[in-house]
Amino acid sequence: METLTVKQKVFNSPVTKIVLALLVFMAVVIIGQQIASKLLGLTSLDKDYRNLLKGLFVSAAAVISYILFFKKYEKRKITEFATKGMVKNLIIGAIIGFVLQSLTILVIYLNGSYSVVAINPISFILIPFALMFTVAIIEEILVRGIIFRIIEEKLGSYWALIISSLLFGVLHLWNPNSTILSSLCITTAGFLFGAAFISSRSLWLPIAIHFAWNFTQSGIYGAITSGNEKTNSLLTAKIQGLELITGGEFGPEGSIQATLFCFITTAILLFLSHKKSRIIKPFWK
């Protein structure tokens, strides 16, 4: 039996793999943004279209760098970004994200805290579309594709789910207007995205849910997303009322009903994962 050297053990350890992957991936994203900005700045395209193309370019660079890095590092086929089943996962994920956010807004509306001020041209969705598409791909590759997946190999699905989701919540603590409730909801959303990956064994599903959740919130219903400034949106809306229901300055995803909807969907996905035998046990079991 071949004995691994100390150097090989260190190189193949989960910690080393995560650190190297994060460094390479973030370098590609940052450099990709700079290159795209410089090239598109030379064109006469409208700012909205430049942002859309920049988002698509950076997203493509992110996916390609992930595939190439782990194909070389782990010497395997990158099934989590397989084209087979991609369209199905993207459609299902988009539906889940849209429905969850729509239900969240519906509760705010029924509480008398949401009203439409104006309906804007369809072109208003370009900026939030490009932004949320890029954010979803980058965050899902970082948290689910790298951190969750590598931890899961050793500690199993549930420990990986707990660690990555708590980290996801903690990272959003630095967002403007963050609260304990908003952090709880973001952590629950982390469980949802992780459960989506376990259920499908594809990153396309959590990416689609994540994108649709954010885009529906800010690009369609005109709400704040994760405490950031409002973007252009299809609907200009007025949201005011009890912070527990509206999410306050953090946005609807910081509300109690958003947390509840994410929790229920997570439970359903984990139940389906058990039925499909897709839960990975920790190495000691």
Short mmCIF file of C-alpha atoms in Angstrom, two decimals:
data_model
loop_
_atom_site.label_atom_id
_atom_site.label_comp_id
_atom_site.label_asym_id
_atom_site.label_seq_id
_atom_site.Cartn_x
_atom_site.Cartn_y
_atom_site.Cartn_z
CA MET A 1 0.00 0.00 0.00
CA GLU A 2 1.36 3.40 -0.99
CA THR A 3 2.27 5.64 1.95
CA LEU A 4 1.67 9.36 1.55
CA THR A 5 4.51 11.70 2.43
CA VAL A 6 4.02 14.59 4.86
CA LYS A 7 4.02 16.99 1.92
CA GLN A 8 1.30 15.00 0.13
CA LYS A 9 -0.79 14.78 3.31
CA VAL A 10 -0.61 18.56 3.80
CA PHE A 11 -1.38 19.23 0.14
CA ASN A 12 -4.40 16.90 0.21
CA SER A 13 -5.75 18.08 3.57
CA PRO A 14 -9.18 19.80 3.57
CA VAL A 15 -7.77 22.99 5.12
CA THR A 16 -5.06 23.37 2.46
CA LYS A 17 -7.55 22.61 -0.29
CA ILE A 18 -10.03 25.21 0.99
CA VAL A 19 -7.40 27.93 1.46
CA LEU A 20 -5.82 27.43 -1.97
CA ALA A 21 -9.19 27.24 -3.69
CA LEU A 22 -10.40 30.45 -2.01
CA LEU A 23 -7.21 32.31 -2.95
CA VAL A 24 -7.30 31.20 -6.59
CA PHE A 25 -11.02 31.77 -6.97
CA MET A 26 -11.05 35.27 -5.43
CA ALA A 27 -8.02 36.26 -7.52
CA VAL A 28 -9.86 35.21 -10.69
CA VAL A 29 -13.00 37.15 -9.67
CA ILE A 30 -11.14 40.35 -8.75
CA ILE A 31 -8.91 40.29 -11.84
CA GLY A 32 -11.89 39.36 -14.02
CA GLN A 33 -13.84 42.37 -12.76
CA GLN A 34 -10.91 44.68 -13.51
CA ILE A 35 -10.41 43.30 -17.03
CA ALA A 36 -14.14 43.46 -17.83
CA SER A 37 -14.42 47.04 -16.55
CA LYS A 38 -11.42 48.19 -18.62
CA LEU A 39 -12.59 46.48 -21.85
CA LEU A 40 -16.22 47.53 -21.56
CA GLY A 41 -15.11 51.07 -20.69
CA LEU A 42 -13.71 51.31 -24.21
CA THR A 43 -17.13 50.68 -25.75
CA SER A 44 -20.02 53.09 -26.30
CA LEU A 45 -22.49 50.77 -24.60
CA ASP A 46 -24.95 52.12 -22.05
CA LYS A 47 -23.86 51.70 -18.40
CA ASP A 48 -26.66 49.19 -17.70
CA TYR A 49 -25.59 46.96 -20.59
CA ARG A 50 -21.93 47.24 -19.57
CA ASN A 51 -22.86 46.08 -16.05
CA LEU A 52 -24.88 43.20 -17.48
CA LEU A 53 -21.98 42.05 -19.68
CA LYS A 54 -19.51 42.52 -16.85
CA GLY A 55 -21.66 40.31 -14.62
CA LEU A 56 -21.90 37.61 -17.26
CA PHE A 57 -18.12 37.74 -17.90
CA VAL A 58 -17.18 37.50 -14.22
CA SER A 59 -19.75 34.72 -13.64
CA ALA A 60 -18.36 32.69 -16.55
CA ALA A 61 -14.79 33.23 -15.31
CA ALA A 62 -15.84 32.09 -11.81
CA VAL A 63 -17.42 28.86 -13.05
CA ILE A 64 -14.58 28.04 -15.46
CA SER A 65 -11.88 28.70 -12.83
CA TYR A 66 -13.69 26.43 -10.35
CA ILE A 67 -13.97 23.61 -12.88
CA LEU A 68 -10.33 23.86 -14.01
CA PHE A 69 -8.95 24.19 -10.49
CA PHE A 70 -10.71 21.19 -8.98
CA LYS A 71 -10.36 19.06 -12.10
CA LYS A 72 -6.59 19.47 -11.73
CA TYR A 73 -6.40 19.44 -7.93
CA GLU A 74 -8.81 16.59 -7.19
CA LYS A 75 -8.27 14.73 -10.49
CA ARG A 76 -11.97 14.11 -11.07
CA LYS A 77 -14.89 15.05 -13.28
CA ILE A 78 -16.62 18.17 -11.92
CA THR A 79 -20.16 16.77 -11.72
CA GLU A 80 -21.51 19.65 -9.59
CA PHE A 81 -21.33 21.84 -12.70
CA ALA A 82 -22.46 19.17 -15.16
CA THR A 83 -24.56 20.33 -18.10
CA LYS A 84 -26.80 17.28 -17.70
CA GLY A 85 -29.76 18.37 -15.59
CA MET A 86 -28.52 21.99 -15.57
CA VAL A 87 -31.64 23.49 -17.18
CA LYS A 88 -33.94 21.48 -14.89
CA ASN A 89 -32.07 22.61 -11.77
CA LEU A 90 -31.99 26.24 -12.92
CA ILE A 91 -35.75 26.27 -13.61
CA ILE A 92 -36.68 24.51 -10.34
CA GLY A 93 -34.33 26.74 -8.36
CA ALA A 94 -35.66 29.91 -9.97
CA ILE A 95 -39.22 28.87 -9.14
CA ILE A 96 -38.33 28.06 -5.52
CA GLY A 97 -36.51 31.37 -5.02
CA PHE A 98 -39.29 33.39 -6.67
CA VAL A 99 -42.06 31.69 -4.69
CA LEU A 100 -40.27 32.00 -1.33
CA GLN A 101 -39.57 35.71 -1.81
CA SER A 102 -43.08 36.35 -3.18
CA LEU A 103 -44.60 34.69 -0.11
CA THR A 104 -42.36 36.85 2.09
CA ILE A 105 -43.55 40.03 0.32
CA LEU A 106 -47.16 38.77 0.42
CA VAL A 107 -47.06 38.60 4.22
CA ILE A 108 -45.76 42.20 4.30
CA TYR A 109 -48.56 43.25 1.90
CA LEU A 110 -51.27 41.51 3.94
CA ASN A 111 -49.92 43.29 7.01
CA GLY A 112 -50.56 46.61 5.21
CA SER A 113 -46.85 47.42 5.03
CA TYR A 114 -46.25 47.11 1.27
CA SER A 115 -47.63 49.35 -1.46
CA VAL A 116 -46.68 49.87 -5.11
CA VAL A 117 -45.81 53.48 -5.96
CA ALA A 118 -44.95 53.00 -9.66
CA ILE A 119 -44.41 50.37 -12.36
CA ASN A 120 -41.15 50.96 -14.24
CA PRO A 121 -39.87 49.97 -17.72
CA ILE A 122 -38.56 46.40 -18.06
CA SER A 123 -35.05 47.81 -18.69
CA PHE A 124 -34.92 48.74 -15.00
CA ILE A 125 -34.27 45.10 -14.09
CA LEU A 126 -30.93 44.91 -15.97
CA ILE A 127 -28.74 46.18 -13.12
CA PRO A 128 -30.28 43.98 -10.38
CA PHE A 129 -30.28 41.00 -12.78
CA ALA A 130 -26.55 41.34 -13.51
CA LEU A 131 -25.69 42.07 -9.88
CA MET A 132 -27.71 39.26 -8.32
CA PHE A 133 -26.65 36.72 -10.95
CA THR A 134 -22.99 37.43 -10.25
CA VAL A 135 -23.46 37.49 -6.46
CA ALA A 136 -25.31 34.15 -6.49
CA ILE A 137 -22.60 32.39 -8.52
CA ILE A 138 -19.68 33.81 -6.51
CA GLU A 139 -21.23 33.18 -3.08
CA GLU A 140 -22.44 29.68 -3.93
CA ILE A 141 -19.07 28.63 -5.32
CA LEU A 142 -17.30 30.06 -2.26
CA VAL A 143 -19.61 28.72 0.46
CA ARG A 144 -21.23 25.62 -1.04
CA GLY A 145 -18.80 24.61 -3.81
CA ILE A 146 -15.59 25.08 -1.81
CA ILE A 147 -16.25 25.28 1.94
CA PHE A 148 -19.33 23.07 2.32
CA ARG A 149 -18.34 20.41 -0.20
CA ILE A 150 -14.79 19.92 1.10
CA ILE A 151 -15.88 19.86 4.77
CA GLU A 152 -18.65 17.39 3.86
CA GLU A 153 -16.09 14.90 2.53
CA LYS A 154 -14.65 14.50 6.05
CA LEU A 155 -17.32 15.58 8.54
CA GLY A 156 -20.44 14.55 6.63
CA SER A 157 -23.44 16.49 5.35
CA TYR A 158 -24.90 17.74 8.63
CA TRP A 159 -21.69 19.10 10.17
CA ALA A 160 -20.78 20.70 6.85
CA LEU A 161 -24.27 22.21 6.69
CA ILE A 162 -23.99 23.67 10.21
CA ILE A 163 -20.47 25.07 9.76
CA SER A 164 -21.01 26.58 6.30
CA SER A 165 -24.42 28.05 7.18
CA LEU A 166 -23.15 29.68 10.37
CA LEU A 167 -20.23 31.10 8.39
CA PHE A 168 -22.67 32.38 5.76
CA GLY A 169 -24.67 34.14 8.48
CA VAL A 170 -21.57 35.58 10.17
CA LEU A 171 -20.25 36.99 6.87
CA HIS A 172 -23.48 38.96 6.48
CA LEU A 173 -23.14 40.49 9.96
CA TRP A 174 -20.91 43.12 8.36
CA ASN A 175 -23.67 44.17 5.97
CA PRO A 176 -25.26 47.57 6.66
CA ASN A 177 -28.28 47.51 9.04
CA SER A 178 -27.68 43.90 10.05
CA THR A 179 -29.64 42.60 13.06
CA ILE A 180 -29.79 39.38 15.08
CA LEU A 181 -32.98 38.40 13.22
CA SER A 182 -31.46 39.17 9.80
CA SER A 183 -28.40 37.05 10.68
CA LEU A 184 -30.69 34.22 11.77
CA CYS A 185 -32.55 34.41 8.45
CA ILE A 186 -29.34 34.52 6.40
CA THR A 187 -28.04 31.50 8.36
CA THR A 188 -31.32 29.68 7.63
CA ALA A 189 -30.95 30.63 3.95
CA GLY A 190 -27.45 29.09 4.15
CA PHE A 191 -29.07 25.84 5.34
CA LEU A 192 -31.53 26.10 2.42
CA PHE A 193 -28.78 26.53 -0.20
CA GLY A 194 -26.73 23.73 1.35
CA ALA A 195 -29.75 21.43 1.46
CA ALA A 196 -30.41 22.25 -2.21
CA PHE A 197 -26.87 21.15 -3.06
CA ILE A 198 -27.20 17.92 -1.06
CA SER A 199 -30.53 17.12 -2.71
CA SER A 200 -29.35 17.73 -6.28
CA ARG A 201 -25.54 17.27 -5.94
CA SER A 202 -25.42 20.20 -8.35
CA LEU A 203 -24.39 23.81 -7.71
CA TRP A 204 -26.89 24.97 -10.34
CA LEU A 205 -29.83 24.46 -7.96
CA PRO A 206 -28.56 26.59 -5.02
CA ILE A 207 -27.25 29.20 -7.48
CA ALA A 208 -30.71 29.49 -9.07
CA ILE A 209 -32.52 29.67 -5.71
CA HIS A 210 -30.04 32.26 -4.41
CA PHE A 211 -30.30 34.36 -7.59
CA ALA A 212 -34.11 34.23 -7.79
CA TRP A 213 -34.46 35.02 -4.07
CA ASN A 214 -32.31 38.17 -4.36
CA PHE A 215 -33.49 39.26 -7.79
CA THR A 216 -37.18 38.88 -6.93
CA GLN A 217 -36.63 40.90 -3.78
CA SER A 218 -34.74 43.83 -5.30
CA GLY A 219 -35.25 43.58 -9.06
CA ILE A 220 -39.00 42.94 -9.08
CA TYR A 221 -40.54 44.04 -5.77
CA GLY A 222 -38.24 47.02 -5.23
CA ALA A 223 -37.04 46.07 -1.75
CA ILE A 224 -33.62 46.38 -0.12
CA THR A 225 -31.42 43.26 -0.28
CA SER A 226 -29.11 42.40 2.64
CA GLY A 227 -28.99 45.98 3.93
CA ASN A 228 -27.48 47.35 0.71
CA GLU A 229 -28.73 50.35 -1.24
CA LYS A 230 -31.83 49.93 -3.38
CA THR A 231 -31.25 49.20 -7.06
CA ASN A 232 -33.54 49.96 -9.99
CA SER A 233 -36.53 47.63 -10.04
CA LEU A 234 -39.66 46.75 -11.97
CA LEU A 235 -41.82 48.03 -9.13
CA THR A 236 -41.13 51.11 -7.04
CA ALA A 237 -42.52 50.21 -3.64
CA LYS A 238 -43.07 51.75 -0.25
CA ILE A 239 -42.32 49.36 2.61
CA GLN A 240 -42.88 50.49 6.17
CA GLY A 241 -44.15 48.90 9.34
CA LEU A 242 -43.13 46.43 12.03
CA GLU A 243 -39.48 45.43 11.51
CA LEU A 244 -40.27 41.84 12.50
CA ILE A 245 -42.47 41.59 9.38
CA THR A 246 -40.75 44.00 6.95
CA GLY A 247 -37.12 43.25 7.84
CA GLY A 248 -36.54 46.97 8.38
CA GLU A 249 -33.51 48.56 6.75
CA PHE A 250 -31.97 45.13 6.06
CA GLY A 251 -34.79 44.18 3.70
CA PRO A 252 -37.57 41.53 3.67
CA GLU A 253 -35.05 38.67 3.97
CA GLY A 254 -34.47 39.90 7.53
CA SER A 255 -38.11 39.18 8.47
CA ILE A 256 -39.54 36.41 10.62
CA GLN A 257 -41.64 34.94 7.79
CA ALA A 258 -38.60 34.73 5.45
CA THR A 259 -36.80 32.69 8.12
CA LEU A 260 -39.83 30.40 8.51
CA PHE A 261 -40.24 29.84 4.75
CA CYS A 262 -36.53 29.02 4.36
CA PHE A 263 -36.68 26.61 7.31
CA ILE A 264 -39.69 24.72 5.90
CA THR A 265 -38.12 24.41 2.44
CA THR A 266 -34.83 23.23 3.98
CA ALA A 267 -36.67 20.51 5.92
CA ILE A 268 -38.40 19.33 2.72
CA LEU A 269 -35.14 19.20 0.76
CA LEU A 270 -33.34 17.29 3.54
CA PHE A 271 -36.25 14.82 3.71
CA LEU A 272 -35.95 14.26 -0.05
CA SER A 273 -32.17 13.87 0.31
CA HIS A 274 -32.68 11.09 2.86
CA LYS A 275 -35.07 9.31 0.51
CA LYS A 276 -32.49 9.59 -2.29
CA SER A 277 -29.69 8.43 0.08
CA ARG A 278 -27.66 11.57 -0.63
CA ILE A 279 -26.70 12.36 2.95
CA ILE A 280 -22.96 11.75 3.50
CA LYS A 281 -21.93 10.37 6.89
CA PRO A 282 -18.87 11.69 8.78
CA PHE A 283 -15.62 9.71 8.37
CA TRP A 284 -15.86 8.19 11.87
CA LYS A 285 -19.13 6.47 10.90
#
